[in-house]
Coordinates of C-alpha atoms in Angstrom, one line a residue:
X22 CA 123.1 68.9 99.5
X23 CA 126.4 66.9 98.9
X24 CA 126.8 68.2 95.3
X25 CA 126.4 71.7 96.2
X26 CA 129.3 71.8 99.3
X27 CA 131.5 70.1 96.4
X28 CA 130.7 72.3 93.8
X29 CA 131.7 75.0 96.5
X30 CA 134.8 73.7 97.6
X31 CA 135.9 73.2 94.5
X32 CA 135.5 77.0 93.4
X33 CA 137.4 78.0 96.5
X34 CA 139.9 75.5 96.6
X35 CA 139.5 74.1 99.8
X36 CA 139.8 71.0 100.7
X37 CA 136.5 68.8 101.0
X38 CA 136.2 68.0 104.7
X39 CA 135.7 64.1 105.3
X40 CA 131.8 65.3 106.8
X41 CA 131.3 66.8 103.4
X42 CA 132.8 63.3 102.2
X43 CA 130.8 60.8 104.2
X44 CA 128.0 63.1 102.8
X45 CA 128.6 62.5 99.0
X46 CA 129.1 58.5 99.5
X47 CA 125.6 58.2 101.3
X48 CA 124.4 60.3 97.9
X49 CA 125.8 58.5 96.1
X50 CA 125.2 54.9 98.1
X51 CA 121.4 56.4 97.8
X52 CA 121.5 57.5 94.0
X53 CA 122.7 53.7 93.3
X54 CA 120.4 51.6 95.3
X55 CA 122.9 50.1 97.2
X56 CA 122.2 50.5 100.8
X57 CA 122.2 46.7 102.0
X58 CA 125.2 46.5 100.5
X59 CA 126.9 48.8 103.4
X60 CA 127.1 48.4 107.0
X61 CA 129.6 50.9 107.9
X62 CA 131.7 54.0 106.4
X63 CA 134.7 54.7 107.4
X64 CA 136.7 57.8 106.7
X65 CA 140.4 57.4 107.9
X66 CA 143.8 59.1 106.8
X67 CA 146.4 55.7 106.9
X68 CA 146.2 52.2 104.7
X69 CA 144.4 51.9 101.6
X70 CA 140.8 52.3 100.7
X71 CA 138.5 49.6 100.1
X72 CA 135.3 47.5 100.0
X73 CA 134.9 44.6 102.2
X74 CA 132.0 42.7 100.5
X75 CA 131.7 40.2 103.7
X76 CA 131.8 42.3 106.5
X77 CA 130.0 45.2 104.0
X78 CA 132.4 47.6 104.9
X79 CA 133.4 50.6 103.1
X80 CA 136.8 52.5 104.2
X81 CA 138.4 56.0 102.3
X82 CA 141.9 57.3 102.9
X83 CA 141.0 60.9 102.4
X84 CA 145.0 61.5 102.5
X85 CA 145.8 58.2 100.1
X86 CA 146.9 60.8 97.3
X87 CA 150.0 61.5 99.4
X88 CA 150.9 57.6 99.2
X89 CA 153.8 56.8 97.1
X90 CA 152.8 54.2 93.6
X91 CA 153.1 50.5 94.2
X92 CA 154.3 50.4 90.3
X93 CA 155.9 53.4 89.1
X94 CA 154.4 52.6 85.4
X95 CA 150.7 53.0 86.1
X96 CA 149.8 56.5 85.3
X97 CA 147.5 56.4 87.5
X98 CA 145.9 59.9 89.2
X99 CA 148.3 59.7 91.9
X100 CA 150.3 61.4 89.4
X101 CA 148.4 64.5 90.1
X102 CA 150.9 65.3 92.8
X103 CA 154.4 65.2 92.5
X104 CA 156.9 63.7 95.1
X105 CA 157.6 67.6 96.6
X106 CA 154.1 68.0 97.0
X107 CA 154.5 64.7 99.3
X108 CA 156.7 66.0 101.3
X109 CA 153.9 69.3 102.5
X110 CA 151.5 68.9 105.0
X111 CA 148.9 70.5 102.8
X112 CA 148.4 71.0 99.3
X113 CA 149.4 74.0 96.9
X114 CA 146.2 72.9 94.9
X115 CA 143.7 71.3 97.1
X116 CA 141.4 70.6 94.1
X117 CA 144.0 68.1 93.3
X118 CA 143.5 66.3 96.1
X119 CA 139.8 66.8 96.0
X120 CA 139.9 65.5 92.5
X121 CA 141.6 61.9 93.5
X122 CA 139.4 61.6 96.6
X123 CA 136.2 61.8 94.3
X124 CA 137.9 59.1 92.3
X125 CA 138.5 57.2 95.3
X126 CA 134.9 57.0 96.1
X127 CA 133.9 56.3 93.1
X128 CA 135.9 53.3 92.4
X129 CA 135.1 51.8 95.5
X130 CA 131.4 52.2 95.2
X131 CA 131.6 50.6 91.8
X132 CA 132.8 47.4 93.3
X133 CA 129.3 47.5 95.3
X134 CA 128.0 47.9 92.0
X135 CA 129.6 45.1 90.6
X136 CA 128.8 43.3 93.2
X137 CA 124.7 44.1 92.7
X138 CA 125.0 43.6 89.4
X139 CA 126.1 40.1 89.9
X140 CA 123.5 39.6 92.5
X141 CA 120.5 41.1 90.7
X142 CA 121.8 40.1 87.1
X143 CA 119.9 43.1 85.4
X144 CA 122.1 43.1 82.6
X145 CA 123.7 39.1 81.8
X146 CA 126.6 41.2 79.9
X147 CA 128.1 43.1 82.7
X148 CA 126.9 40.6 84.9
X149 CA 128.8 37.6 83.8
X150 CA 132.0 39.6 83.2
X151 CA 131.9 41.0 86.6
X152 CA 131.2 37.1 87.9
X153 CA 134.2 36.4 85.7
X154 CA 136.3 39.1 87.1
X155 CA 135.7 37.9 90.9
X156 CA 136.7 34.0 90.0
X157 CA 140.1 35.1 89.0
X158 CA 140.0 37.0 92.1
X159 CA 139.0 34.3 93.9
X160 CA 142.0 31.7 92.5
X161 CA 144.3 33.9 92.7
X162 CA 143.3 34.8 96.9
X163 CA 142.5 30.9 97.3
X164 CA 145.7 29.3 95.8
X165 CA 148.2 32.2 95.3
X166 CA 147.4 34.4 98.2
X167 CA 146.7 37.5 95.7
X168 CA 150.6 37.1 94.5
X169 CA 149.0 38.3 91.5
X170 CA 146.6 40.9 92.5
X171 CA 149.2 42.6 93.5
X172 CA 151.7 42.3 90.8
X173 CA 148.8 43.0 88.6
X174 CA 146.4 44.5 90.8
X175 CA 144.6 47.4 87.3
X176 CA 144.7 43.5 85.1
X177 CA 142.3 42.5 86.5
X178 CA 139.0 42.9 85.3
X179 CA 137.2 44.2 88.3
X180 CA 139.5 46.4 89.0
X181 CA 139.6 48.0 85.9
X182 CA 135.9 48.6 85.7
X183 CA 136.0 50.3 88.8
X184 CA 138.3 52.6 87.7
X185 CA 137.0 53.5 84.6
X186 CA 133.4 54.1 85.4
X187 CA 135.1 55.9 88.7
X188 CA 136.6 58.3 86.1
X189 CA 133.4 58.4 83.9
X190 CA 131.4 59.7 86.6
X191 CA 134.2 62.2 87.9
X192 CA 135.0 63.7 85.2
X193 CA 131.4 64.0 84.1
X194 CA 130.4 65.9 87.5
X195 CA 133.4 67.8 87.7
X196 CA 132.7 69.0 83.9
X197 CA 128.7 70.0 84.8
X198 CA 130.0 72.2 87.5
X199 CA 131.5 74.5 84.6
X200 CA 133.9 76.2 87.2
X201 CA 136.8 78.2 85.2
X202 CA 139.4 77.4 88.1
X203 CA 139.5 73.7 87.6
X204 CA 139.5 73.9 83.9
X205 CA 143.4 73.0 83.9
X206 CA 143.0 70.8 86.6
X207 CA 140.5 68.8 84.4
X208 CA 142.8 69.0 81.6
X209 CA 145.4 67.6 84.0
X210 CA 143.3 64.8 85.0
X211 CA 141.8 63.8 81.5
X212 CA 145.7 63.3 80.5
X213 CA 146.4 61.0 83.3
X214 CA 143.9 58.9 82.7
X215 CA 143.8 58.6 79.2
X216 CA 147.7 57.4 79.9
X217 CA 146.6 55.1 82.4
X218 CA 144.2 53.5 79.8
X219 CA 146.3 53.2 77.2
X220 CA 148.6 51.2 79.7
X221 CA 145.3 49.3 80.4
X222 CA 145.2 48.4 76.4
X223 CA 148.0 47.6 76.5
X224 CA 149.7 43.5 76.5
X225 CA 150.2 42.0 80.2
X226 CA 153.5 40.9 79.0
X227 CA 154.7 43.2 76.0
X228 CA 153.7 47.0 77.3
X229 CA 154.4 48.2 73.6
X230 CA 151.4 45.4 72.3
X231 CA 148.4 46.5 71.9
X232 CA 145.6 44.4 73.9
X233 CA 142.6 44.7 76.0
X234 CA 141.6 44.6 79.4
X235 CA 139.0 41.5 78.9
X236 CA 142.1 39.7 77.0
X237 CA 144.5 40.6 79.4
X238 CA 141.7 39.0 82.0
X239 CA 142.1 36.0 79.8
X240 CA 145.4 35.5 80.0
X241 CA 145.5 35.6 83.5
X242 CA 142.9 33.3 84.3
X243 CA 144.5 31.0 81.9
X244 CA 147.8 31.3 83.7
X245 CA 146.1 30.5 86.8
X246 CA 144.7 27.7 85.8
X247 CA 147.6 26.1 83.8
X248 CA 150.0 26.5 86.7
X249 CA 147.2 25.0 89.5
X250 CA 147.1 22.0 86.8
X251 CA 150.7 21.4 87.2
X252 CA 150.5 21.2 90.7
X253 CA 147.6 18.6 90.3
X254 CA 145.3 20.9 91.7
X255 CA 141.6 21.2 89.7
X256 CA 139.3 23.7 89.9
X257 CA 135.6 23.9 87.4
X258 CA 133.9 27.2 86.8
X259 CA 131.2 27.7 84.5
X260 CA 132.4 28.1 80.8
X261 CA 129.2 29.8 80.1
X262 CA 130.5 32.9 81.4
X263 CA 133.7 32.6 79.0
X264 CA 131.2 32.0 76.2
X265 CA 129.1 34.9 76.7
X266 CA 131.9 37.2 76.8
X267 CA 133.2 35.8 73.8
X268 CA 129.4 36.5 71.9
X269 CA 128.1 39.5 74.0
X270 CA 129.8 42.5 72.3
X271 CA 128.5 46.5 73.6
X272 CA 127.5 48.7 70.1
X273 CA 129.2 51.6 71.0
X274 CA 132.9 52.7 71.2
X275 CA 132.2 54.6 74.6
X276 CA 130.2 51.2 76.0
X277 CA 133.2 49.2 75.0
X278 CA 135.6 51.1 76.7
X279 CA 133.5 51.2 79.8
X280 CA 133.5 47.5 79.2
X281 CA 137.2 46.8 78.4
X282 CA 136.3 45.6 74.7
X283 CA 138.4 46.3 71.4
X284 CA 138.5 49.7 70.1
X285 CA 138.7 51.1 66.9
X286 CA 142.1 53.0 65.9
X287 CA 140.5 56.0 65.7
X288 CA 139.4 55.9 69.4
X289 CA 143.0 54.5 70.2
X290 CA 144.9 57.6 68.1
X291 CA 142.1 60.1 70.1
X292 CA 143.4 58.6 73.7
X293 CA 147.1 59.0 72.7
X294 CA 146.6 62.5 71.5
X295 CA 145.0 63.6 74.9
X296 CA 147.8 61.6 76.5
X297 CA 150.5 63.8 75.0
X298 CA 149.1 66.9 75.6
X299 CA 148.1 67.1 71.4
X300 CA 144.0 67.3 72.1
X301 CA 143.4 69.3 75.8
X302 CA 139.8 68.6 76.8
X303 CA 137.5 68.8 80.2
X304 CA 135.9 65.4 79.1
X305 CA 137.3 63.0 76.9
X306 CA 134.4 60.7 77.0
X307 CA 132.7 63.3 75.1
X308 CA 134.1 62.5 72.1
X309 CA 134.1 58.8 71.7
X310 CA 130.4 58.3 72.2
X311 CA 129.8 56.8 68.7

């Protein structure tokens, strides 16, 4: 069982072998249902992971953690590592590295999920924000060639749903394990991303703004369609999706974070005190489920 050779690995800090890998994404492919939504796994170490939702293919760079950041202000789990720890053919702490590749997995897989959802529509919330998520996607592919995917590539709705739920369900497993040796390599992780999404809170355009992901999503697909306008191009999407954002709020503080919906100070001063070291814990969604 996949979980099991994990939770192994983990207490002997080895690194997960990309068999042990390919095992856990076809657990996890099975847990979600979303087997015709992949034709072929691919575990590699070069180029960046990804889902390719035409040809259905799903690709992990088992070695991406040594990759340098594309923007040096996202704090995102790359981080784990520092630039000496580039430079070695193996880790000092492979848990590290067996941390990020979970996360990897994760994130991917939860564009497949986003991509159900928008096909089965079992929830019109997540469904229409995802649906929203891929037209900006699409504009930006269509008429800008991704110029701003990748200037802005964690903006953009999608891609920030991915990676929180990606952390949600790391961290989560990685807690039930209860394994003393990766307590601080928990703690580690929890502080990264808690950085990264504050930075994810934060304005497009003013880092020192508070904001939110949806509103950021906004802005963006505004901008995209103001500047196709002024080269007479026009393009029609269905407001409806816009609307329902605008009237379909989640109840909880967790839900809304999971959504990329405004949250309350308190849950904005709790993310800044595990940033900074202030609160140390192995799961920080524990504490803003209310």
């Amino acid at each position: 069982m996949s979980y099991g050779l994990i939770k192994n690995n983990l207490f002997n800090n080895v690194i997960i072998s990309d068999n042990e890998l390919m095992d856990y994404i076809s657990t996890r492919i099975t847990e979600e249902n979303l087997k015709d939504l992949v034709s072929f796994i691919n575990i590699c170490d070069y180029g960046e992971s990804y889902y390719n939702p035409e040809s259905k293919e799903l690709v992990i760079n088992s070695e991406e953690i040594f990759e340098e950041n594309i923007d040096e202000e996202i704090p995102d789990l790359l981080k784990l590592i520092s630039k000496e720890d580039k430079n070695k053919y193996k880790l000092d702490n492979p848990n590290l590295g067996n941390i990020y590749n979970l996360f990897t997995i994760n994130h991917e897989i939860n564009h497949l999920i986003q991509k159900n959802e928008i096909i089965n529509n079992n929830d019109k919330l997540r469904s229409e924000l995802f649906s929203f998520g891929k037209i900006i996607e699409f504009m930006d592919d269509r008429f800008f060639k991704s110029f701003y995917y990748k200037k802005y590539h964690d903006r953009f709705y999608n891609e920030y749903n991915a990676n929180i739920e990606a952390y949600y369900e790391v961290i989560s497993l990685l807690e039930a394990y209860k394994l003393n040796n990766i307590e601080n390599d928990l703690i580690l992780t929890n502080q990264i991303l808690s950085k990264h999404l504050l930075y994810l809170y934060s304005d497009i355009d003013k880092r020192n703004k508070y904001s939110t992901p949806i509103v950021n999503s906004l802005k963006l697909y505004k901008h995209l369609l103001k500047t196709l306008k002024l080269h007479d191009v026009e393009v029609s999407f269905d407001t409806n999706i816009i609307d329902t954002i605008k009237k379909e709020k989640p109840n909880t503080q967790l839900d809304k974070l999971l959504l990329g919906f405004s949250i309350n100070k308190d849950t904005h001063k709790y993310l800044k005190c595990v940033s900074s070291g202030k609160i140390k814990t192995l799961n920080l969604f524990n504490d803003i489920n209310y």
